[in-house]
XYZ file of C-alpha atoms in Angstrom:
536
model
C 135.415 186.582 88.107
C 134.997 187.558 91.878
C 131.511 188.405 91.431
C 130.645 184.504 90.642
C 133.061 182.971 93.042
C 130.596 182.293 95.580
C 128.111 180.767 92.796
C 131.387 178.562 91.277
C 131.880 177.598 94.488
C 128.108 176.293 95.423
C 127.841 174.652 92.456
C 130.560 172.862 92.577
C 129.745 171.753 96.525
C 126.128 171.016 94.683
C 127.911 168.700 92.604
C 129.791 166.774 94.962
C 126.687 166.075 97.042
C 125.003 165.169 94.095
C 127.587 163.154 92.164
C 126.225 160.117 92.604
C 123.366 161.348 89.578
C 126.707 160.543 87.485
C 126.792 156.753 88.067
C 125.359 155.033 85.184
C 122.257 154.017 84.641
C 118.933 154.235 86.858
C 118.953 154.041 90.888
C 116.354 152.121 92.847
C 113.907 154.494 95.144
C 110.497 154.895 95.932
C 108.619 156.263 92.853
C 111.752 157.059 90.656
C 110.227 154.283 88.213
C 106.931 156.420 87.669
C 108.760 159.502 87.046
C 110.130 157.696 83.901
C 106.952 155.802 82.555
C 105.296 159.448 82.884
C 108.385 161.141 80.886
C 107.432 158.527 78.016
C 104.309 158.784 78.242
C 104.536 162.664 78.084
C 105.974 162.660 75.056
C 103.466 160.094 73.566
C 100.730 161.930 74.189
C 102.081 165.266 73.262
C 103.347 163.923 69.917
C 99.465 162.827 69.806
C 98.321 166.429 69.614
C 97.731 166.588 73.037
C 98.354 170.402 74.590
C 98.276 170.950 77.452
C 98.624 167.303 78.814
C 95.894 166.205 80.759
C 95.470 162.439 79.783
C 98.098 159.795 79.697
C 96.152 157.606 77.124
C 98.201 154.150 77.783
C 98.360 153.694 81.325
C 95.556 151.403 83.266
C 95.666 148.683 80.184
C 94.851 150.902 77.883
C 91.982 152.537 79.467
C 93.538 156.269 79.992
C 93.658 158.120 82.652
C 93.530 162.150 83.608
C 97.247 161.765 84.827
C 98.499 164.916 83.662
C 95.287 166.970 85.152
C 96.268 165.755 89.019
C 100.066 165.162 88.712
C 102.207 167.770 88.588
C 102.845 168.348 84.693
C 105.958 171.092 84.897
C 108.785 168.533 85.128
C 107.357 166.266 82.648
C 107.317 169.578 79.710
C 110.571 169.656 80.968
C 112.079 165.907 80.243
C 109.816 166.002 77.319
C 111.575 168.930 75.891
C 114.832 166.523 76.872
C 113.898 163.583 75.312
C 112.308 165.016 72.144
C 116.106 166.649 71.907
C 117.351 162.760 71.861
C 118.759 161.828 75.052
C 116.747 159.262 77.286
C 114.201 159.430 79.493
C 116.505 158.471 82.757
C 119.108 160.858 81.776
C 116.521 163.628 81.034
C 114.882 162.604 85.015
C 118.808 162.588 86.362
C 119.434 166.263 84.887
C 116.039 167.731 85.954
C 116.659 166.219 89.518
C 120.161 167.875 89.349
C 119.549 171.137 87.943
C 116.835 171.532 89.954
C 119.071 170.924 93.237
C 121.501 173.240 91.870
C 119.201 176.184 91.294
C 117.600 175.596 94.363
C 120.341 176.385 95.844
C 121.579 179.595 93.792
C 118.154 180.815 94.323
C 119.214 181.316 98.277
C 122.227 182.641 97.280
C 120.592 185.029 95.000
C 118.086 186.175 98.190
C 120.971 187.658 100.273
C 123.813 188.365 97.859
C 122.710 192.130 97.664
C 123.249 191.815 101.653
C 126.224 189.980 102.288
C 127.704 187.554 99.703
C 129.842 185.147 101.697
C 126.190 184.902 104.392
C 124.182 184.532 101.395
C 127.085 181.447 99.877
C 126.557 180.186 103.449
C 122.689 180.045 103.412
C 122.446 178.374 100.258
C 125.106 175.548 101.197
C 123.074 174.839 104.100
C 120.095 174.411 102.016
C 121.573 172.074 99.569
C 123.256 169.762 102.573
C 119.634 169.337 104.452
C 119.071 166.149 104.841
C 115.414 166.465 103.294
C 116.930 167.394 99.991
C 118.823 163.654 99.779
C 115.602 161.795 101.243
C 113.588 163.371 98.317
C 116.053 162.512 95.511
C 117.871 159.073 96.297
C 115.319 157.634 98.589
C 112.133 158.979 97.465
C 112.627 159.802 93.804
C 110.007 162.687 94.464
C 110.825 164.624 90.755
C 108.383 167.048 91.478
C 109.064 167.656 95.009
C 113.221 168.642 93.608
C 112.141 170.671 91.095
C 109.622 172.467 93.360
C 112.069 173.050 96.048
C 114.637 174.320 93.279
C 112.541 177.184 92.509
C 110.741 177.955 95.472
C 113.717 180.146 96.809
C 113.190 182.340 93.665
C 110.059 182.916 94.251
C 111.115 184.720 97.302
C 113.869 186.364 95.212
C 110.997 187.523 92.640
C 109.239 189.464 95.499
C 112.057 190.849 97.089
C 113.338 191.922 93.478
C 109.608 193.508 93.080
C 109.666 195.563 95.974
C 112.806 197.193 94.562
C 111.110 198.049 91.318
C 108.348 200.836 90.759
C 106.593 198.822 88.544
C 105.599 194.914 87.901
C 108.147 193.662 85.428
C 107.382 190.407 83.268
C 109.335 187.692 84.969
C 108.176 188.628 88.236
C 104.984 186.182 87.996
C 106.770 182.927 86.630
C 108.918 181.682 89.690
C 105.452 180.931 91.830
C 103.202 180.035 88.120
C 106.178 177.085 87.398
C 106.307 176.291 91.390
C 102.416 175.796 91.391
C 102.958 173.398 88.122
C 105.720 171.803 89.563
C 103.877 170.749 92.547
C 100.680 170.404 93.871
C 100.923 170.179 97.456
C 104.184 172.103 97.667
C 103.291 174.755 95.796
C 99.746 175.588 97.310
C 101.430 175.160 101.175
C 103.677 177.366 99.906
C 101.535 179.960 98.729
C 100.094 180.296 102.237
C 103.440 180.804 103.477
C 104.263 183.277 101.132
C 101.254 185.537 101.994
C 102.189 185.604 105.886
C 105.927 185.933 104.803
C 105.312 188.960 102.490
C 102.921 190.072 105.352
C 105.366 190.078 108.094
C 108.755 190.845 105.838
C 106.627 193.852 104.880
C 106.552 193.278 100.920
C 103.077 193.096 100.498
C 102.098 195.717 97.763
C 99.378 196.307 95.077
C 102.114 195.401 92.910
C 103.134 192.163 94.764
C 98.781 191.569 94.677
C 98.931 191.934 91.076
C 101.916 189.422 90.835
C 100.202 187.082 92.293
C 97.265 186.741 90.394
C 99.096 186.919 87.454
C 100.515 183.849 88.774
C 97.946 181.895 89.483
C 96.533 182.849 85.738
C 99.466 181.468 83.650
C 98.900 178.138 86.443
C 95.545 178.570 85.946
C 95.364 175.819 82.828
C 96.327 172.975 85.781
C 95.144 174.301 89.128
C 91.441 175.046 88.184
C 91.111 171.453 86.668
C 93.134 170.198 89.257
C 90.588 171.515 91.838
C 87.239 171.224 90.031
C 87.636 167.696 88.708
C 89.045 166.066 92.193
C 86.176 165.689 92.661
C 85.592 163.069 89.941
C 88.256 160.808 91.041
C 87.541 157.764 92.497
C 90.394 158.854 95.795
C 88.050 161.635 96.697
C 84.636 160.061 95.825
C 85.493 157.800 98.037
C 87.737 159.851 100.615
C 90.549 157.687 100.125
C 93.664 159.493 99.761
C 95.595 156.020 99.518
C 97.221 156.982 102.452
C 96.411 157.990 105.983
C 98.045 161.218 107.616
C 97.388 160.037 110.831
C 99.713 157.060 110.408
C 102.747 159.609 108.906
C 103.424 162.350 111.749
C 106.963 162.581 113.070
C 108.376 162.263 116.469
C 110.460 164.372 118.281
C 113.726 161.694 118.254
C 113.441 161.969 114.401
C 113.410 165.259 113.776
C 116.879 164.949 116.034
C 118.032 161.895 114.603
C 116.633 159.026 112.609
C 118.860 156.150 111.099
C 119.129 156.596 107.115
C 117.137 154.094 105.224
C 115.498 153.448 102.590
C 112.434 152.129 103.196
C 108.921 153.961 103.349
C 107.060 155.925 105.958
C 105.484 153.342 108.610
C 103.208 154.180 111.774
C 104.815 155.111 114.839
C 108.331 156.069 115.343
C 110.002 153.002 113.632
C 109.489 155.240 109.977
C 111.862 153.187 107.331
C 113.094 156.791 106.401
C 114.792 159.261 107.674
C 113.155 162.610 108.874
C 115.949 164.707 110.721
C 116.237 167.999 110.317
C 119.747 168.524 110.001
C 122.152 168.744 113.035
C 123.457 172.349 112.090
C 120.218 173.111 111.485
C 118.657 172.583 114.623
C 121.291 174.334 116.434
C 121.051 177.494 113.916
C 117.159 177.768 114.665
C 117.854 177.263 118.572
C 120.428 179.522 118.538
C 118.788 182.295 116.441
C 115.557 181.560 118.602
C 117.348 183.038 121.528
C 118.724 185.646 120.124
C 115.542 187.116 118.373
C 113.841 186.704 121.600
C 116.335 188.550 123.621
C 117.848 191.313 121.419
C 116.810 191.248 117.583
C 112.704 190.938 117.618
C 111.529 192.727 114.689
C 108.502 191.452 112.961
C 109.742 189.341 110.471
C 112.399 187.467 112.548
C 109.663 186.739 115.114
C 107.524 185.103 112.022
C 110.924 182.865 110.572
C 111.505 181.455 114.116
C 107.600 180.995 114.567
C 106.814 179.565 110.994
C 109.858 176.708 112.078
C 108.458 175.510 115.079
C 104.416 175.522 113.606
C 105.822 173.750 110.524
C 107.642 171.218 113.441
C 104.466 170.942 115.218
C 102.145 170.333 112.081
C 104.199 167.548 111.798
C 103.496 165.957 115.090
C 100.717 164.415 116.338
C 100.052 167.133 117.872
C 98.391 168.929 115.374
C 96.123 165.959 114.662
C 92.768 167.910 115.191
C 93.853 170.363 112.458
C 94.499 167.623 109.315
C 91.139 166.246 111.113
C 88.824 169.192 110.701
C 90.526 170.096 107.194
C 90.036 167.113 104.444
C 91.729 169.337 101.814
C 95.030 169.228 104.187
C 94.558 165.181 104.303
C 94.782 165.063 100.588
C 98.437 165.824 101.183
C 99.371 162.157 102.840
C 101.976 162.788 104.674
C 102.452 165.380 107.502
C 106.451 165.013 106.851
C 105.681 166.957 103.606
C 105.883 170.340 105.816
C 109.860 168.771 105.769
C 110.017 170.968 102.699
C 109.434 174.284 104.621
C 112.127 173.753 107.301
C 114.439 173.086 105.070
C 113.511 176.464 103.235
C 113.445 178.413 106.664
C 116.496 176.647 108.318
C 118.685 178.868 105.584
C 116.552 181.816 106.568
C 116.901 181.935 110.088
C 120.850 181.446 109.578
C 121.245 184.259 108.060
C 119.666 186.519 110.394
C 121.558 184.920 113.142
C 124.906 185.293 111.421
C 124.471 188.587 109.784
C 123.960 189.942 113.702
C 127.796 189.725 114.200
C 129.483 192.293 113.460
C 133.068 190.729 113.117
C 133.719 188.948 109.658
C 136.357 186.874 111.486
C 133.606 185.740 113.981
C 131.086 184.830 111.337
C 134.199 182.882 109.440
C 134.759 180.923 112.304
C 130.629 179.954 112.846
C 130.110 179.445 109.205
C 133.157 177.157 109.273
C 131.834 175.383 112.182
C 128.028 174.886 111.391
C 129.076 174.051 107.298
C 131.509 171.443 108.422
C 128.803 170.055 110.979
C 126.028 169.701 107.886
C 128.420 167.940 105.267
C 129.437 165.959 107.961
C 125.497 165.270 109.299
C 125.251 164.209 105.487
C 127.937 162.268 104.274
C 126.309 159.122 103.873
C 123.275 160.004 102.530
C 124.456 161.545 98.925
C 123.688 158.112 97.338
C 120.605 155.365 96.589
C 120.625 152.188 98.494
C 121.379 150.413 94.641
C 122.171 151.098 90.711
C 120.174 149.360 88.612
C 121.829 147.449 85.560
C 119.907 147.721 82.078
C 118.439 144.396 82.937
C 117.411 145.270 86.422
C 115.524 148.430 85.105
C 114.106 146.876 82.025
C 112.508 144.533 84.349
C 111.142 147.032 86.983
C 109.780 149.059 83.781
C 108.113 146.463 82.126
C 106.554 145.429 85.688
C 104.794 148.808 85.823
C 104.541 150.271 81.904
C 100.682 150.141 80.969
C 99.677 149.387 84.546
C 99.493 152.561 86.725
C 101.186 155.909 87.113
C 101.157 156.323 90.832
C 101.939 153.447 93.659
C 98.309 153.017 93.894
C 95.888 152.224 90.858
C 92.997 153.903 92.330
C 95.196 157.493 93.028
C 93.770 159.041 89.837
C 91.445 157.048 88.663
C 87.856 158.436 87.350
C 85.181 157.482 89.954
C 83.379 155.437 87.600
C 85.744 153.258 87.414
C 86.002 150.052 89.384
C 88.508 149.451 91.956
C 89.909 146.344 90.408
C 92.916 145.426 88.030
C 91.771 146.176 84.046
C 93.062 144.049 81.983
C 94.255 144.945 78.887
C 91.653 143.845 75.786
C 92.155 144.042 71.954
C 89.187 145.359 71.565
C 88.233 148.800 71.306
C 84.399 149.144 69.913
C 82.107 146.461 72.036
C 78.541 146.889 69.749
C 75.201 145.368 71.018
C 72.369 144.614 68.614
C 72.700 144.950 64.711
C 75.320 146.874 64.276
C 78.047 147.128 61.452
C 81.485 148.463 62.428
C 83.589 149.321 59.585
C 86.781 151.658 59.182
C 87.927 151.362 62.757
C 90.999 153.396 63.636
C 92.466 154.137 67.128
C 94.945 155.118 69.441
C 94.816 156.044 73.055
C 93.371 159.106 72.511
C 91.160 159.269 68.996
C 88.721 156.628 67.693
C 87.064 156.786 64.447
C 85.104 154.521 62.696
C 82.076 154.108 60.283
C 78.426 152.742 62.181
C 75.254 151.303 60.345
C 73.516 151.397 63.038
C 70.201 148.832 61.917
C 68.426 149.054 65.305
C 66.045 152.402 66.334
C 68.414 152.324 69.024
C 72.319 151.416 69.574
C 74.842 151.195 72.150
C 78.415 151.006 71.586
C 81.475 150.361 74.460
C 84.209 151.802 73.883
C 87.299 150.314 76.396
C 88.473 154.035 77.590
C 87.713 154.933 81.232
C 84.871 157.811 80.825
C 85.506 161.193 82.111
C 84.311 164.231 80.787
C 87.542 165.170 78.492
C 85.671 162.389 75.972
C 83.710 164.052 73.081
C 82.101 162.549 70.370
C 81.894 163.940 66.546
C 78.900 162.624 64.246
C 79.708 163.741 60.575
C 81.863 166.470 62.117
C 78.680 167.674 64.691
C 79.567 167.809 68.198
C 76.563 165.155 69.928
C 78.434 165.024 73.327
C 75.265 164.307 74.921
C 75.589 160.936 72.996
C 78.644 160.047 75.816
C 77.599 158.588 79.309
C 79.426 156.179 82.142
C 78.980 152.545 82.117
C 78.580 150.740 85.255
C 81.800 148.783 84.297
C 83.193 152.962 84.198
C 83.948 152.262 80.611
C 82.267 154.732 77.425
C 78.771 154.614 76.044
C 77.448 155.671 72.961
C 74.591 155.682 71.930
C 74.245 155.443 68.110
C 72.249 157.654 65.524
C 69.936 155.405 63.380
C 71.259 154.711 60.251
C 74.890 154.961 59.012
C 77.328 157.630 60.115
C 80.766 159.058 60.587
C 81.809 159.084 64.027
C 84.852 160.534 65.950
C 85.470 160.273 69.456
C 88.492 161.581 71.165
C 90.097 163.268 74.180
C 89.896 167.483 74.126
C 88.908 169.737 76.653
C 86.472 169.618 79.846
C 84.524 172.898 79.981
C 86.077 173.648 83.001
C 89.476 172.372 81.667
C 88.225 175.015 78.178
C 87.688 178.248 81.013
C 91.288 177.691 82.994
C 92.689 177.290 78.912
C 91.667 180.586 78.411
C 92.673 182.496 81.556
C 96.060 181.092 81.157
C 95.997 182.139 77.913
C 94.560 185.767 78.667
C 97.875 185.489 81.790
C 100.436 184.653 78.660
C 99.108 187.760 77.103
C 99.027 189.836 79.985
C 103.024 188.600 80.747
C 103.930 189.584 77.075
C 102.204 192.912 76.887
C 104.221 193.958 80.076
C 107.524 192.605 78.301
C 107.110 194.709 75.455
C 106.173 197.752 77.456
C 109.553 197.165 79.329
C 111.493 196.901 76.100
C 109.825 200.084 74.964
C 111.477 201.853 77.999
């Protein structure tokens, strides 16, 4: 029982921060609403055949969009798994967002407890009472932003772990693959922090190499979309990332201090939000900063202390010539992201600072001291600014189900589709000319229907927005090249003379068919080294 005291013990301090996840009902934040329309809709489509997700079928009236190929899909498998298991979709969002936080915090426990257990308990307390962690669940709702910082630290554990072994073992790969699908912007600003932290901690091995491209194989089925078809969203076609990042940096008062609200990130220093770094924190880093510099400067302490203050300063305006030259970096919004990363390193640089003393009683005392100065630095920020009742939340759901995923319509949107409102229509098939319709069934994702098609040549609309998932089927023949954009960024077909069997439906990209397969090939790869471990 001594060996899980410490881990008791954090998860019960988890708790208590988190308890207000108990109250009843849903909580009023930014985005938490979205979360919960996409945890339905995740289980529509998959129970449509749908695997991987990639398109959410009922949002934007009716239209469809490529939700699932841009947004994050890890913690919607997750509630779907929940849901399909019969509880609700706002418990199933409550329990990811706490188990997340939980094992976010074990995972820093886990990094040090070969080291120094009561350090390590210490570490991990501090990175579950960082103020970041309660802006992201009661004020921002960000789903995928908790479960992305819950398994980020054992990521770092999976490396560590590796350098220990002599050979790759099969979990080694899945911490980053499920951080990069948990994710998007966390988990690729991550992954360049992980190559200069393996760099400088001196874990970078063929084996670690091999890791990591294992990693970014089982990912591969939503990164490689992700990346390629950006491109064909009406956000980038346009180069409007819905919101500026020169409008978002922080200012030196708010990394001190910064009144807790709930409101949203505003230009200039009078943010809405919150975006301290922690009093204990700060005083940890400083602290540690001055003793690296003047007694303990090996490599990788120098590149902790250093990685804190660049993360500070690429979230000041500072840095604005950087996000300037770099329009990949402005596709992540909001400088305050990096938020994520000082929270991460504020638990690492502790526990070089406090594992320098050699006196147990000494580091007692500290850890006493800095503990009680973050739980105090957080006490009034463990809850949302309001519960919603069920007629409060049925109302706020109803507001947004059908409409959009995202706060913005045009977020993930297909290019070709126009920047106003849709509005929802009836119809599905829009014919021009003579043509006969007959047989007509669909749903979000799969039309099929019966054309006698009396003209030498026939267009049909179909009310989907186009992108290049859509296929067409004539008696059971692939005729993709019958597909095309309208101008309205709805479907056009073009019919076959005569009369014919037609399917059309939502499958697989060609790119979105390649990243398929290497995840695939990844899920092999992961299996064949499990069995050659078992065989040892």
């Amino acid at each position: 029982m001594k060996k899980y005291l410490f881990p008791v013990i954090l998860i019960i301090l988890g708790l208590i921060l988190a308890s207000s996840l108990f109250n009843p009902g849903w909580f009023a934040s930014h985005d938490g609403v979205f979360h919960i329309l996409r945890a339905d809709e995740a289980v529509k489509m998959l129970k449509s055949g749908q695997f991987p997700l990639r398109w959410a079928g009922n949002f934007d009236e009716g239209y469809g969009i490529p939700l699932f190929n841009f947004i994050y899909p890890l913690p919607y498998y997750l509630s779907t798994a929940l849901i399909l298991s019969g509880m609700s979709s706002v418990l199933a969002v409550k329990l990811i967002l706490l188990v997340s936080y939980l094992i976010g915090g074990l995972g820093i426990y886990q990094l040090f407890a070969r080291e120094n257990k009561m350090l390590a308990f210490f570490s991990a307390a501090l990175y579950l009472a960082t103020p970041y962690q309660f802006l992201n669940i009661f004020v921002r709702g960000a789903l995928g932003e908790v479960v992305a910082m819950g398994i980020i630290p054992w990521v770092l554990v999976s490396f560590h772990d590796l350098s220990h072994q002599k050979a790759l073992r099969w979990y080694h790969s899945l911490p980053l693959a499920l951080l990069l699908i948990a994710h998007n912007f966390l988990g690729l600003l991550f992954m360049a922090f992980l190559i200069a932290y393996l760099f400088f901690a001196k874990l970078f091995s063929k084996r670690a190499l091999l890791s990591f491209a294992l990693s970014l194989g089982l990912a591969a089925f939503f990164l490689l979309p992700m990346i390629v078809e950006r491109t064909m969203l009406y956000s980038f076609h346009n180069q409007d990332f819905t919101f500026r990042f020169d409008q978002h940096f922080v200012y030196l008062k708010q990394f001190l201090y910064g009144k807790w609200d709930y409101w949203y990130s505003l230009p200039g220093p009078g943010d809405g939000v919150s975006f301290q770094l922690g009093l204990a924190q700060i005083i940890v880093v400083a602290l540690t900063t001055i003793f690296v510099a003047l007694k303990k400067r090996t490599r990788k302490n120098i590149f902790l202390v250093f990685a804190f203050f660049f993360t500070v300063f690429m979230m000041s305006s500072r840095s604005f010539y950087i996000w300037d030259s770099l329009t990949l970096l402005q596709t992540v919004q909001f400088p305050w992201r990096f938020l994520f990363l000082t929270t991460l390193l504020a638990p690492l640089i502790a526990f070089v600072f406090l594992s320098s003393f050699k006196s147990k009683k000494l580091q007692i005392i500290l850890i006493t001291i800095f503990l009680g100065l973050a739980l105090f630095n957080v006490r009034n920020y463990r809850r949302p600014i309001q519960f919603l009742n069920e007629e409060e939340f049925g109302s706020l759901y109803t507001l947004y189900l059908t409409k959009t995923a995202t706060t913005f319509r045009t977020e993930i949107l297909p290019m070709w589709s126009p920047q106003d409102v849709r509005y929802k229509s009836d119809d599905v098939l829009v014919s021009s000319g003579n043509i006969i319709l007959e047989g007509v069934v669909a749903t979000p994702t799969n039309i099929t229907f019966t054309a006698n098609n009396k003209e030498e040549i026939g267009e049909l609309t179909i009310l989907r927005n186009y992108f290049p998932s859509w296929h067409v089927q004539v008696e059971g023949d692939n005729s993709d090249d019958l597909l095309s954009p309208r101008d309205d960024g709805t479907i056009s077909l073009m019919l076959n003379p005569g009369t014919h069997d037609y399917r059309v439906y939502v499958g697989s990209s060609n790119i979105e068919s390649i990243a398929n397969i290497i995840s695939l090939g990844s899920i092999i790869s992961v299996l064949y080294v499990l069995t050659r471990d078992r065989k040892k």
